[in-house]
Every structure is written in structure tokens, then in C-alpha cells.
Short mmCIF file of C-alpha atoms in Angstrom, two decimals:
data_model
loop_
_atom_site.label_atom_id
_atom_site.label_comp_id
_atom_site.label_asym_id
_atom_site.label_seq_id
_atom_site.Cartn_x
_atom_site.Cartn_y
_atom_site.Cartn_z
CA MET A 1 -148.74 106.19 40.00
CA ILE A 2 -152.40 106.19 41.04
CA ARG A 3 -154.87 106.38 38.23
CA THR A 4 -158.55 107.18 38.78
CA ILE A 5 -161.34 106.70 36.30
CA SER A 6 -164.40 108.78 37.18
CA SER A 7 -166.75 106.42 35.38
CA SER A 8 -165.99 103.65 37.85
CA PRO A 9 -167.41 103.96 41.41
CA LEU A 10 -165.04 101.24 42.55
CA GLN A 11 -162.00 103.13 41.31
CA ALA A 12 -163.19 106.34 42.99
CA LEU A 13 -163.57 104.49 46.28
CA LEU A 14 -160.09 102.98 46.03
CA SER A 15 -158.44 106.28 45.23
CA THR A 16 -160.23 107.96 48.15
CA ASN A 17 -159.13 105.28 50.59
CA LEU A 18 -155.55 105.52 49.41
CA PHE A 19 -155.63 109.29 49.71
CA PHE A 20 -156.70 109.13 53.34
CA SER A 21 -154.18 106.37 54.02
CA SER A 22 -151.34 108.50 52.72
CA ALA A 23 -152.59 111.43 54.77
CA ARG A 24 -152.40 109.37 57.94
CA PHE A 25 -149.10 107.69 57.10
CA PRO A 26 -146.74 110.10 55.25
CA SER A 27 -144.21 108.51 52.91
CA ALA A 28 -141.39 109.53 55.27
CA ASN A 29 -142.55 106.95 57.73
CA PHE A 30 -142.20 104.06 55.28
CA HIS A 31 -138.93 102.28 54.59
CA THR A 32 -139.90 101.52 51.00
CA HIS A 33 -141.76 103.51 48.39
CA ARG A 34 -143.97 101.76 45.90
CA SER A 35 -145.93 102.83 42.87
CA TYR A 36 -149.49 101.56 42.47
CA THR A 37 -150.96 101.01 39.05
CA PHE A 38 -154.54 99.96 38.46
CA SER A 39 -155.68 98.30 35.29
CA VAL A 40 -159.03 99.72 34.39
CA ALA A 41 -161.47 98.04 32.07
CA PRO A 42 -163.12 100.18 29.41
CA ALA A 43 -166.01 102.25 30.65
CA ALA A 44 -168.34 100.39 28.34
CA LYS A 45 -168.09 97.34 30.58
CA PHE A 46 -169.66 99.28 33.49
CA PRO A 47 -173.25 99.85 32.30
CA ILE A 48 -175.14 102.72 33.90
CA ARG A 49 -178.84 102.37 34.58
CA ALA A 50 -181.07 105.32 35.46
CA VAL A 51 -184.00 104.62 37.74
CA SER A 52 -186.62 107.11 38.89
CA LEU A 53 -187.05 107.71 42.61
CA GLY A 54 -189.70 105.57 44.28
CA THR A 55 -189.34 102.81 41.67
CA THR A 56 -191.07 99.50 42.24
CA ASP A 57 -188.71 97.59 39.94
CA PRO A 58 -188.16 94.22 41.67
CA GLU A 59 -184.50 94.22 40.56
CA ILE A 60 -183.92 97.46 42.43
CA ARG A 61 -185.94 96.94 45.60
CA PRO A 62 -184.32 94.82 48.34
CA LYS A 63 -185.90 91.41 48.77
CA ASN A 64 -186.13 91.73 52.56
CA PRO A 65 -186.22 95.40 53.50
CA ARG A 66 -184.99 95.87 57.05
CA ARG A 67 -185.59 98.81 59.33
CA ALA A 68 -182.40 100.67 60.14
CA GLY A 69 -181.36 100.84 63.78
CA PHE A 70 -181.59 104.62 63.76
CA ASP A 71 -185.00 104.73 62.08
CA VAL A 72 -187.23 105.81 64.97
CA GLU A 73 -190.79 107.12 65.07
CA ASN A 74 -191.65 109.85 67.53
CA LEU A 75 -195.04 110.71 69.00
CA THR A 76 -195.62 113.69 66.70
CA THR A 77 -195.02 111.61 63.57
CA TRP A 78 -197.23 108.82 64.90
CA LEU A 79 -200.10 111.24 65.62
CA LEU A 80 -199.82 112.77 62.15
CA LYS A 81 -200.01 109.29 60.61
CA GLN A 82 -203.17 108.57 62.60
CA GLU A 83 -204.63 111.85 61.38
CA GLN A 84 -203.73 111.10 57.76
CA SER A 85 -205.35 107.66 58.00
CA GLY A 86 -208.55 109.19 59.38
CA GLN A 87 -208.29 107.65 62.86
CA ILE A 88 -208.33 111.07 64.56
CA ASP A 89 -208.91 114.63 63.40
CA ALA A 90 -206.47 117.53 63.43
CA GLU A 91 -208.01 119.02 66.59
CA LEU A 92 -207.54 115.85 68.61
CA THR A 93 -203.95 115.65 67.36
CA ILE A 94 -203.32 119.11 68.81
CA VAL A 95 -204.94 118.23 72.13
CA LEU A 96 -202.86 115.05 72.50
CA SER A 97 -199.68 116.94 71.60
CA SER A 98 -200.42 119.54 74.27
CA ILE A 99 -200.86 116.80 76.88
CA SER A 100 -197.50 115.30 75.93
CA LEU A 101 -195.92 118.73 76.37
CA ALA A 102 -197.42 119.06 79.86
CA CYS A 103 -196.03 115.62 80.72
CA LYS A 104 -192.53 116.63 79.61
CA GLN A 105 -192.69 119.70 81.84
CA ILE A 106 -193.92 117.68 84.81
CA ALA A 107 -191.20 115.07 84.27
CA SER A 108 -188.57 117.80 84.35
CA LEU A 109 -189.94 119.24 87.59
CA LEU A 110 -190.09 115.80 89.23
CA GLN A 111 -186.48 115.07 88.36
CA ARG A 112 -185.39 118.33 90.00
CA SER A 113 -188.01 118.47 92.77
CA SER A 114 -185.55 118.03 95.65
CA ILE A 115 -183.14 120.54 94.15
CA ILE A 116 -185.68 123.31 93.56
CA ASN A 117 -187.65 122.70 96.76
CA LEU A 118 -190.81 121.25 95.23
CA THR A 119 -191.19 118.41 97.73
CA GLY A 120 -193.55 118.46 100.68
CA ALA A 121 -197.08 119.69 101.23
CA HIS A 122 -198.55 122.78 99.62
CA GLY A 123 -200.67 123.57 102.65
CA THR A 124 -204.04 123.18 100.90
CA ILE A 125 -206.66 120.43 100.78
CA ASN A 126 -208.44 119.30 97.61
CA VAL A 127 -212.13 118.54 97.21
CA GLN A 128 -211.60 114.92 98.35
CA GLY A 129 -210.14 116.13 101.64
CA GLU A 130 -206.60 115.11 100.70
CA ASP A 131 -203.53 117.18 101.48
CA GLN A 132 -202.13 118.59 98.27
CA LYS A 133 -198.44 118.34 97.46
CA LYS A 134 -196.66 121.30 95.89
CA LEU A 135 -196.39 119.42 92.61
CA ASP A 136 -200.09 118.50 92.72
CA VAL A 137 -200.92 122.18 92.39
CA ILE A 138 -198.18 123.06 89.90
CA SER A 139 -198.88 120.05 87.67
CA ASN A 140 -202.56 120.88 87.62
CA GLU A 141 -201.75 124.42 86.44
CA LEU A 142 -199.41 123.05 83.75
CA PHE A 143 -202.10 120.71 82.39
CA CYS A 144 -204.73 123.45 82.37
CA SER A 145 -202.40 125.93 80.71
CA CYS A 146 -201.32 123.54 77.95
CA LEU A 147 -204.89 122.45 77.23
CA ARG A 148 -206.24 125.99 77.29
CA SER A 149 -203.61 127.24 74.86
CA THR A 150 -204.60 124.70 72.18
CA GLY A 151 -207.94 126.39 71.51
CA ARG A 152 -209.41 122.89 71.07
CA THR A 153 -210.78 122.13 74.56
CA GLY A 154 -214.08 123.36 75.90
CA ILE A 155 -214.22 121.74 79.33
CA ILE A 156 -211.33 120.75 81.60
CA ALA A 157 -212.07 118.50 84.59
CA SER A 158 -209.26 117.79 87.04
CA GLU A 159 -209.09 115.66 90.14
CA GLU A 160 -207.52 118.66 91.89
CA GLU A 161 -210.36 121.08 91.03
CA ASP A 162 -213.61 121.38 92.96
CA VAL A 163 -215.66 121.70 89.77
CA PRO A 164 -214.94 121.41 86.03
CA VAL A 165 -213.52 124.53 84.43
CA ALA A 166 -214.89 126.00 81.22
CA VAL A 167 -212.24 127.40 78.90
CA GLU A 168 -212.74 131.08 78.07
CA GLU A 169 -214.68 131.62 74.85
CA THR A 170 -211.64 133.17 73.15
CA TYR A 171 -209.71 129.92 73.52
CA SER A 172 -212.60 127.48 73.64
CA GLY A 173 -212.86 124.34 71.52
CA ASN A 174 -215.01 121.24 71.66
CA TYR A 175 -213.22 118.45 73.48
CA VAL A 176 -213.78 117.52 77.11
CA VAL A 177 -210.53 116.52 78.84
CA VAL A 178 -210.42 114.85 82.26
CA PHE A 179 -207.14 114.20 84.05
CA ASP A 180 -205.27 113.42 87.24
CA PRO A 181 -202.13 115.58 86.97
CA ILE A 182 -200.08 113.59 89.50
CA ASP A 183 -201.11 110.06 90.39
CA GLY A 184 -199.29 108.65 93.42
CA SER A 185 -198.14 112.06 94.64
CA ALA A 186 -197.35 110.51 98.05
CA ASN A 187 -194.33 108.96 96.28
CA ILE A 188 -192.82 112.30 95.24
CA ASP A 189 -190.84 112.99 98.41
CA THR A 190 -189.20 109.56 98.27
CA ALA A 191 -188.48 109.71 94.50
CA LEU A 192 -190.68 106.70 93.72
CA THR A 193 -192.97 106.08 90.75
CA THR A 194 -195.63 108.67 89.89
CA GLY A 195 -197.70 109.38 86.80
CA SER A 196 -200.34 111.44 85.02
CA ILE A 197 -203.65 110.07 83.68
CA PHE A 198 -205.96 111.59 81.06
CA GLY A 199 -209.11 110.86 79.09
CA ILE A 200 -210.72 112.72 76.19
CA TYR A 201 -214.42 112.78 75.37
CA ALA A 202 -216.27 114.14 72.37
CA PRO A 203 -218.46 117.22 72.89
CA ASP A 204 -222.14 116.78 73.65
CA LYS A 205 -223.84 119.09 71.16
CA GLN A 206 -227.08 118.96 73.17
CA CYS A 207 -225.36 120.54 76.14
CA LEU A 208 -224.15 124.03 75.30
CA PHE A 209 -224.09 127.07 77.59
CA ASP A 210 -222.69 130.57 77.83
CA ILE A 211 -219.44 130.97 79.71
CA ASP A 212 -219.21 133.52 82.49
CA ASP A 213 -216.19 135.73 82.98
CA ASP A 214 -214.95 133.72 85.95
CA SER A 215 -215.12 130.54 83.78
CA THR A 216 -216.36 128.47 86.75
CA LEU A 217 -219.50 126.36 86.28
CA ASN A 218 -222.54 126.95 88.49
CA GLN A 219 -224.82 124.12 89.68
CA GLU A 220 -226.93 124.09 86.53
CA GLU A 221 -223.85 123.98 84.36
CA GLN A 222 -222.33 121.24 86.54
CA LYS A 223 -225.40 119.14 85.85
CA CYS A 224 -224.86 119.79 82.18
CA ILE A 225 -221.20 118.80 82.27
CA MET A 226 -222.13 115.57 84.04
CA ASN A 227 -223.99 114.66 80.87
CA VAL A 228 -220.93 115.55 78.83
CA CYS A 229 -218.68 113.36 80.99
CA GLN A 230 -220.11 110.16 79.63
CA PRO A 231 -219.30 106.57 80.59
CA GLY A 232 -215.81 105.38 79.76
CA SER A 233 -217.09 103.42 76.78
CA ASN A 234 -217.52 106.78 75.01
CA LEU A 235 -213.90 107.83 75.42
CA LEU A 236 -212.19 108.93 72.21
CA ALA A 237 -208.70 108.60 73.65
CA ALA A 238 -207.03 107.88 76.97
CA GLY A 239 -203.56 107.43 78.31
CA TYR A 240 -201.01 108.02 81.00
CA CYS A 241 -197.46 109.21 81.46
CA LEU A 242 -195.20 107.21 83.77
CA TYR A 243 -192.45 109.07 85.65
CA SER A 244 -189.90 106.54 86.83
CA SER A 245 -186.47 105.34 85.65
CA SER A 246 -187.87 106.23 82.22
CA VAL A 247 -190.62 108.64 81.23
CA VAL A 248 -193.17 106.64 79.24
CA PHE A 249 -196.20 108.11 77.46
CA THR A 250 -198.84 105.46 76.74
CA ILE A 251 -201.90 106.15 74.63
CA SER A 252 -204.86 104.57 72.91
CA ILE A 253 -207.17 106.16 70.36
CA GLY A 254 -209.36 103.07 70.15
CA LYS A 255 -207.03 101.08 67.87
CA GLY A 256 -204.65 99.38 70.28
CA VAL A 257 -202.21 100.65 72.89
CA PHE A 258 -198.88 102.31 72.07
CA SER A 259 -196.06 103.39 74.40
CA PHE A 260 -193.48 106.09 73.72
CA THR A 261 -190.35 106.55 75.82
CA LEU A 262 -188.88 110.01 76.30
CA ASP A 263 -185.39 110.29 74.82
CA PRO A 264 -183.71 112.98 76.96
CA THR A 265 -181.01 113.64 74.37
CA TYR A 266 -183.43 115.50 72.13
CA GLY A 267 -186.62 115.71 74.19
CA GLU A 268 -188.89 113.53 72.06
CA PHE A 269 -191.19 110.63 72.90
CA VAL A 270 -190.02 107.68 70.77
CA LEU A 271 -192.21 104.68 69.93
CA THR A 272 -190.86 101.72 71.90
CA HIS A 273 -193.87 99.45 72.46
CA PRO A 274 -196.20 99.33 69.42
CA ASN A 275 -199.64 97.72 69.67
CA ILE A 276 -199.25 96.24 73.15
CA LYS A 277 -201.12 93.01 73.86
CA MET A 278 -201.05 92.06 77.52
CA PRO A 279 -200.76 88.39 78.54
CA SER A 280 -204.05 86.68 79.37
CA LEU A 281 -202.44 85.27 82.53
CA GLY A 282 -199.99 86.69 85.02
CA LYS A 283 -198.19 85.79 88.23
CA ILE A 284 -198.32 89.17 89.99
CA TYR A 285 -201.15 90.52 92.11
CA SER A 286 -201.27 94.04 93.46
CA PHE A 287 -203.55 94.81 96.40
CA ASN A 288 -202.93 96.96 99.46
CA GLU A 289 -202.99 94.05 101.89
CA GLY A 290 -202.79 96.44 104.83
CA ASN A 291 -206.57 96.66 104.39
CA TYR A 292 -207.08 92.88 104.32
CA ASP A 293 -209.17 92.77 107.50
CA LEU A 294 -211.51 95.45 106.09
CA TRP A 295 -212.40 93.48 102.95
CA ASP A 296 -215.33 91.26 102.10
CA ASP A 297 -214.90 87.58 103.02
CA LYS A 298 -215.17 86.51 99.36
CA LEU A 299 -212.28 88.76 98.44
CA LYS A 300 -210.24 87.45 101.37
CA LYS A 301 -210.68 83.90 100.05
CA TYR A 302 -209.45 85.02 96.66
CA ILE A 303 -206.32 86.61 98.15
CA ASP A 304 -205.70 83.48 100.26
CA HIS A 305 -205.96 81.43 97.08
CA LEU A 306 -203.30 83.57 95.37
CA ARG A 307 -200.95 83.09 98.31
CA GLN A 308 -201.12 79.30 98.11
CA PRO A 309 -198.31 77.55 96.19
CA THR A 310 -199.35 75.89 92.95
CA SER A 311 -198.56 72.31 91.92
CA SER A 312 -195.16 73.55 90.74
CA GLY A 313 -194.46 74.92 94.21
CA LYS A 314 -194.67 78.56 93.14
CA SER A 315 -197.27 81.08 94.27
CA TYR A 316 -198.23 84.48 92.95
CA SER A 317 -195.90 87.39 93.74
CA GLY A 318 -197.34 90.36 95.60
CA ARG A 319 -196.27 93.79 94.30
CA TYR A 320 -197.71 97.13 95.39
CA ILE A 321 -196.30 100.42 94.10
CA GLY A 322 -198.86 102.84 95.51
CA CYS A 323 -199.29 104.44 92.08
CA LEU A 324 -202.01 103.29 89.68
CA VAL A 325 -199.97 104.32 86.64
CA GLY A 326 -197.07 102.11 87.72
CA GLU A 327 -199.37 99.15 88.38
CA ILE A 328 -201.10 99.43 85.00
CA HIS A 329 -197.84 99.88 83.11
CA ARG A 330 -196.40 96.70 84.60
CA MET A 331 -199.57 94.74 83.87
CA LEU A 332 -199.64 95.84 80.24
CA LEU A 333 -196.18 94.35 79.78
CA VAL A 334 -196.17 91.23 81.99
CA GLY A 335 -199.80 90.64 82.98
CA GLY A 336 -201.35 90.17 86.43
CA ILE A 337 -204.17 91.77 88.39
CA TYR A 338 -204.60 94.96 90.40
CA GLY A 339 -207.38 95.66 92.87
CA ASN A 340 -208.57 98.65 94.84
CA PRO A 341 -211.72 97.23 96.43
CA ALA A 342 -214.40 98.68 98.65
CA ASN A 343 -213.85 98.21 102.38
CA VAL A 344 -215.53 98.92 105.69
CA HIS A 345 -214.38 102.55 105.69
CA ASN A 346 -214.73 103.24 101.94
CA LYS A 347 -217.85 101.61 100.54
CA ASN A 348 -217.06 102.94 97.04
CA GLY A 349 -213.33 102.36 97.01
CA ASN A 350 -210.65 105.02 96.81
CA LEU A 351 -210.13 105.73 93.12
CA ARG A 352 -212.04 108.32 91.08
CA LEU A 353 -214.16 106.87 88.29
CA LEU A 354 -213.79 109.79 85.89
CA TYR A 355 -210.09 110.57 86.25
CA GLU A 356 -208.53 107.19 87.04
CA CYS A 357 -210.76 104.13 86.65
CA ALA A 358 -212.33 104.88 83.26
CA PRO A 359 -209.17 105.95 81.37
CA MET A 360 -207.15 103.01 82.72
CA SER A 361 -209.96 100.53 82.00
CA TYR A 362 -210.11 101.85 78.44
CA LEU A 363 -206.39 101.19 77.98
CA ILE A 364 -206.51 97.73 79.51
CA GLU A 365 -209.44 96.63 77.36
CA GLN A 366 -207.69 97.94 74.25
CA ALA A 367 -204.74 95.71 75.17
CA GLY A 368 -206.95 92.63 75.66
CA GLY A 369 -207.53 92.81 79.42
CA MET A 370 -210.58 93.34 81.62
CA ALA A 371 -211.72 95.89 84.21
CA ILE A 372 -214.67 95.50 86.59
CA ASP A 373 -215.97 97.08 89.79
CA GLY A 374 -216.82 93.67 91.26
CA GLN A 375 -220.25 93.56 89.65
CA GLY A 376 -219.95 94.89 86.12
CA ARG A 377 -217.75 96.50 83.52
CA ILE A 378 -216.12 99.77 84.60
CA LEU A 379 -216.60 101.39 81.19
CA ASP A 380 -220.38 100.91 81.42
CA ILE A 381 -220.75 102.95 84.62
CA ILE A 382 -222.39 106.35 84.09
CA PRO A 383 -220.88 108.89 86.52
CA MET A 384 -223.45 110.56 88.75
CA GLU A 385 -220.92 112.93 90.33
CA ILE A 386 -217.81 114.63 89.02
CA HIS A 387 -215.60 113.12 91.75
CA GLN A 388 -217.43 109.81 92.06
CA ARG A 389 -215.34 106.93 93.39
CA SER A 390 -215.48 103.30 92.37
CA PRO A 391 -213.96 99.96 93.37
CA ILE A 392 -211.84 98.48 90.59
CA PHE A 393 -210.33 95.11 89.67
CA ILE A 394 -208.27 95.31 86.52
CA GLY A 395 -205.75 93.20 84.67
CA SER A 396 -205.26 90.10 82.53
CA SER A 397 -208.54 88.68 81.24
CA GLU A 398 -208.21 85.20 82.76
CA GLU A 399 -207.06 86.60 86.09
CA VAL A 400 -210.10 88.88 86.33
CA GLU A 401 -212.42 86.03 85.30
CA LYS A 402 -210.98 83.91 88.09
CA LEU A 403 -211.68 86.73 90.57
CA GLN A 404 -215.27 86.98 89.33
CA LYS A 405 -215.84 83.34 90.27
CA PHE A 406 -214.77 84.05 93.85
CA LEU A 407 -216.93 87.17 94.08
CA ALA A 408 -220.04 85.51 92.60
#
């Protein structure tokens, strides 16, 4: 006979276990039949204590609370926490959420690009004279559409657009968003690493203008927007999305760097790398050494120095992905230095100051690194043109300081 006393949690558990055991193993399968009798102490010996939810009673709270393995924090929750703590406002939360949505859409297209015929050239040339890939054009439209639909952006400046685009008055907000929709698009056809880069500036209240129906800025308005696109030191937020073996959304709002990895099972960015601090030293350098003969002699000496074995017999390792997002992501995690210097053919380097250099420099400095153009801090440069280019040396603080000694 099985006896259950409802006042005892232990007894309830035992009776439940026995019930399921008998369900799995019917009595016909046993050679012997036994009766089970439990001796139950009086209910008075099992005191019941009522405690209100959220109690701070030290006897109730665990001494060492541990985070459960399934307790994850997604990007939306993280942004809402930053808003509640006053780090960002509700409008910026919406803008950042819309960018993450665009990144998810781009990631999906990249994964299926060969299947749905999105590889190869689009047949057009952008303002820098570069052949546009199909996904360059599509990704640019996705970014613009997501940002426009928020009603929180006033100006959108893209590497793929000839001039900045003013959002129609009906949908217009305040923030200025600059972005490179697909960084490293030459890697698309071979399924290698690509990424998206973005930066967000506050509005310049001294620079307001009426928006024409075609929403394209004329020369006077371009001059105005150049004032709005301030030096990188004025960025409110910046980040990138890495498209590789994982899709990683990395962001800074001026209080450290945080990375979120896309979980494909439910389509959410999950916090995987909180408050990243990059190493002050590294053993990886990333330069396109195919241009070695075009560089300044001082820079050549620096590269030769990196190639020489140290006292331990080991030298630096050379790695070059051909995608700025991939280079920066690796450096944030393991340290090192990346360089895209000026050369005989490109006196100002290859990378765009507004869309690539400034946002990435902002991230690196937030993680404890450094970013220079060979003479000064990248974030101090005031852009004189929308598509202005700049040399850049970026990475671990001590590695960049060592480079500065060679360039001095």
C-alpha cells in the first residue's frame, strides 16, 4: 500500500516517482509483488514558512547565486537596459534595433547568395569608381529602408551613395547614420568573411534645411551635412556586423564594447562577449604586403622588424583577410595591429574616413586600443569631404606605440 501525505513535499515526490515507475514497468513483468508502506511523521514536524516574492532574507537567498546555463541576454534586452539606465534614449534604441534587423537580412542573403544568384557584379560603378557587387546594391537598399522606417533618422550617408540622402519629412527624425553596407564585398563570390559598419551622430541643431521632394541634397545642403558629419570623437554609437562562420553584431555606445552572436534557432543576437578589453600586445600583424614596394621607407623598416624572430625564436604572424570587419574583430579578441597605409598610388590610403575608419577607431579605443593615421588620432580628424579617405593604423595600444616610434 502506498500512502501519500499532501503536507509533505517529500512524500508527494516519492509517490509521483513510484507512479511513473509502475507505469513503465507493469506488475505483470515482475516475478514478485511487494507492498510499500511509508511511515510519515506528523505534519507538525514539517513547519511551513511563507515568504513574499523578492525577499532579501539572508536565510532564503542563495549564498553564491549562479547564472543558469540557459539564462541568456539578447540584444533587445540589452538595449532596453541601457535605455533604462539613461545611457541612450528611446530613439537611439530604435535606430540600433533597425540596424540589427538590416544585418539579419543581409546575413540571410549572404548565406544563400550562390543559390539565389546574388553573386557577381551588378554592372554599376559607385562614386569611388569601384565596381559594385549585386549585394552591395541590395544591402544598401536594406539599410536605407530599415533606417527610414524607424522615423528616427534625418540623414543617411552610405559609402555606396554619391551624396547623403535626407529622409522624407514624413519619416524624418534627428540622428545622422553613416554606414558601409558590405565591407569586403570582393569576398562574397568566394564565401569569405564580409561585414557591415555603421556610426551614429547626434543632430546638429544649427544646421537645418527644408527637404525637397527628391530627398537628394544639393551642394549647399551637402556643405551643411559635412558640418553634421563631425569628427569620430563625436560619435554617439558605432559598430559592425561580421558575416562569417558566425554572425556577430558588435556595438559600443561609449561605455565599452559588447558582441552579440546570432542564434539561428530563434533569430536573436545573444550577448557572448560582454565589455571586451583587447590585449595591449599581440603577435599578429595585418598589412597587404603586396604593396610593400609602394610604402614609405620608415614603414618598410617596421614591417621588416615584425618579420624578424624574437629572442624566443618566434616572429609575428602575418594575417590578411581583405575585410576590415574581420581584421578588427580578431584584434578585439586576441590583439595585434592592422594597417592600410598611404602609398605611391594612393596618397590618402584606401579606406573611407566617415564610413570605415572613424567607426572602427571608436570601437578600438573603447576596448583599450589605439587608432592613428600615421600622424595623429583618427577620431580627431574633421572630414572635409563626404567620401574622404584616410590612412589608418589600428590595434593594440603598445603595438601602435611601437609603430609610432618607427614613423617618427
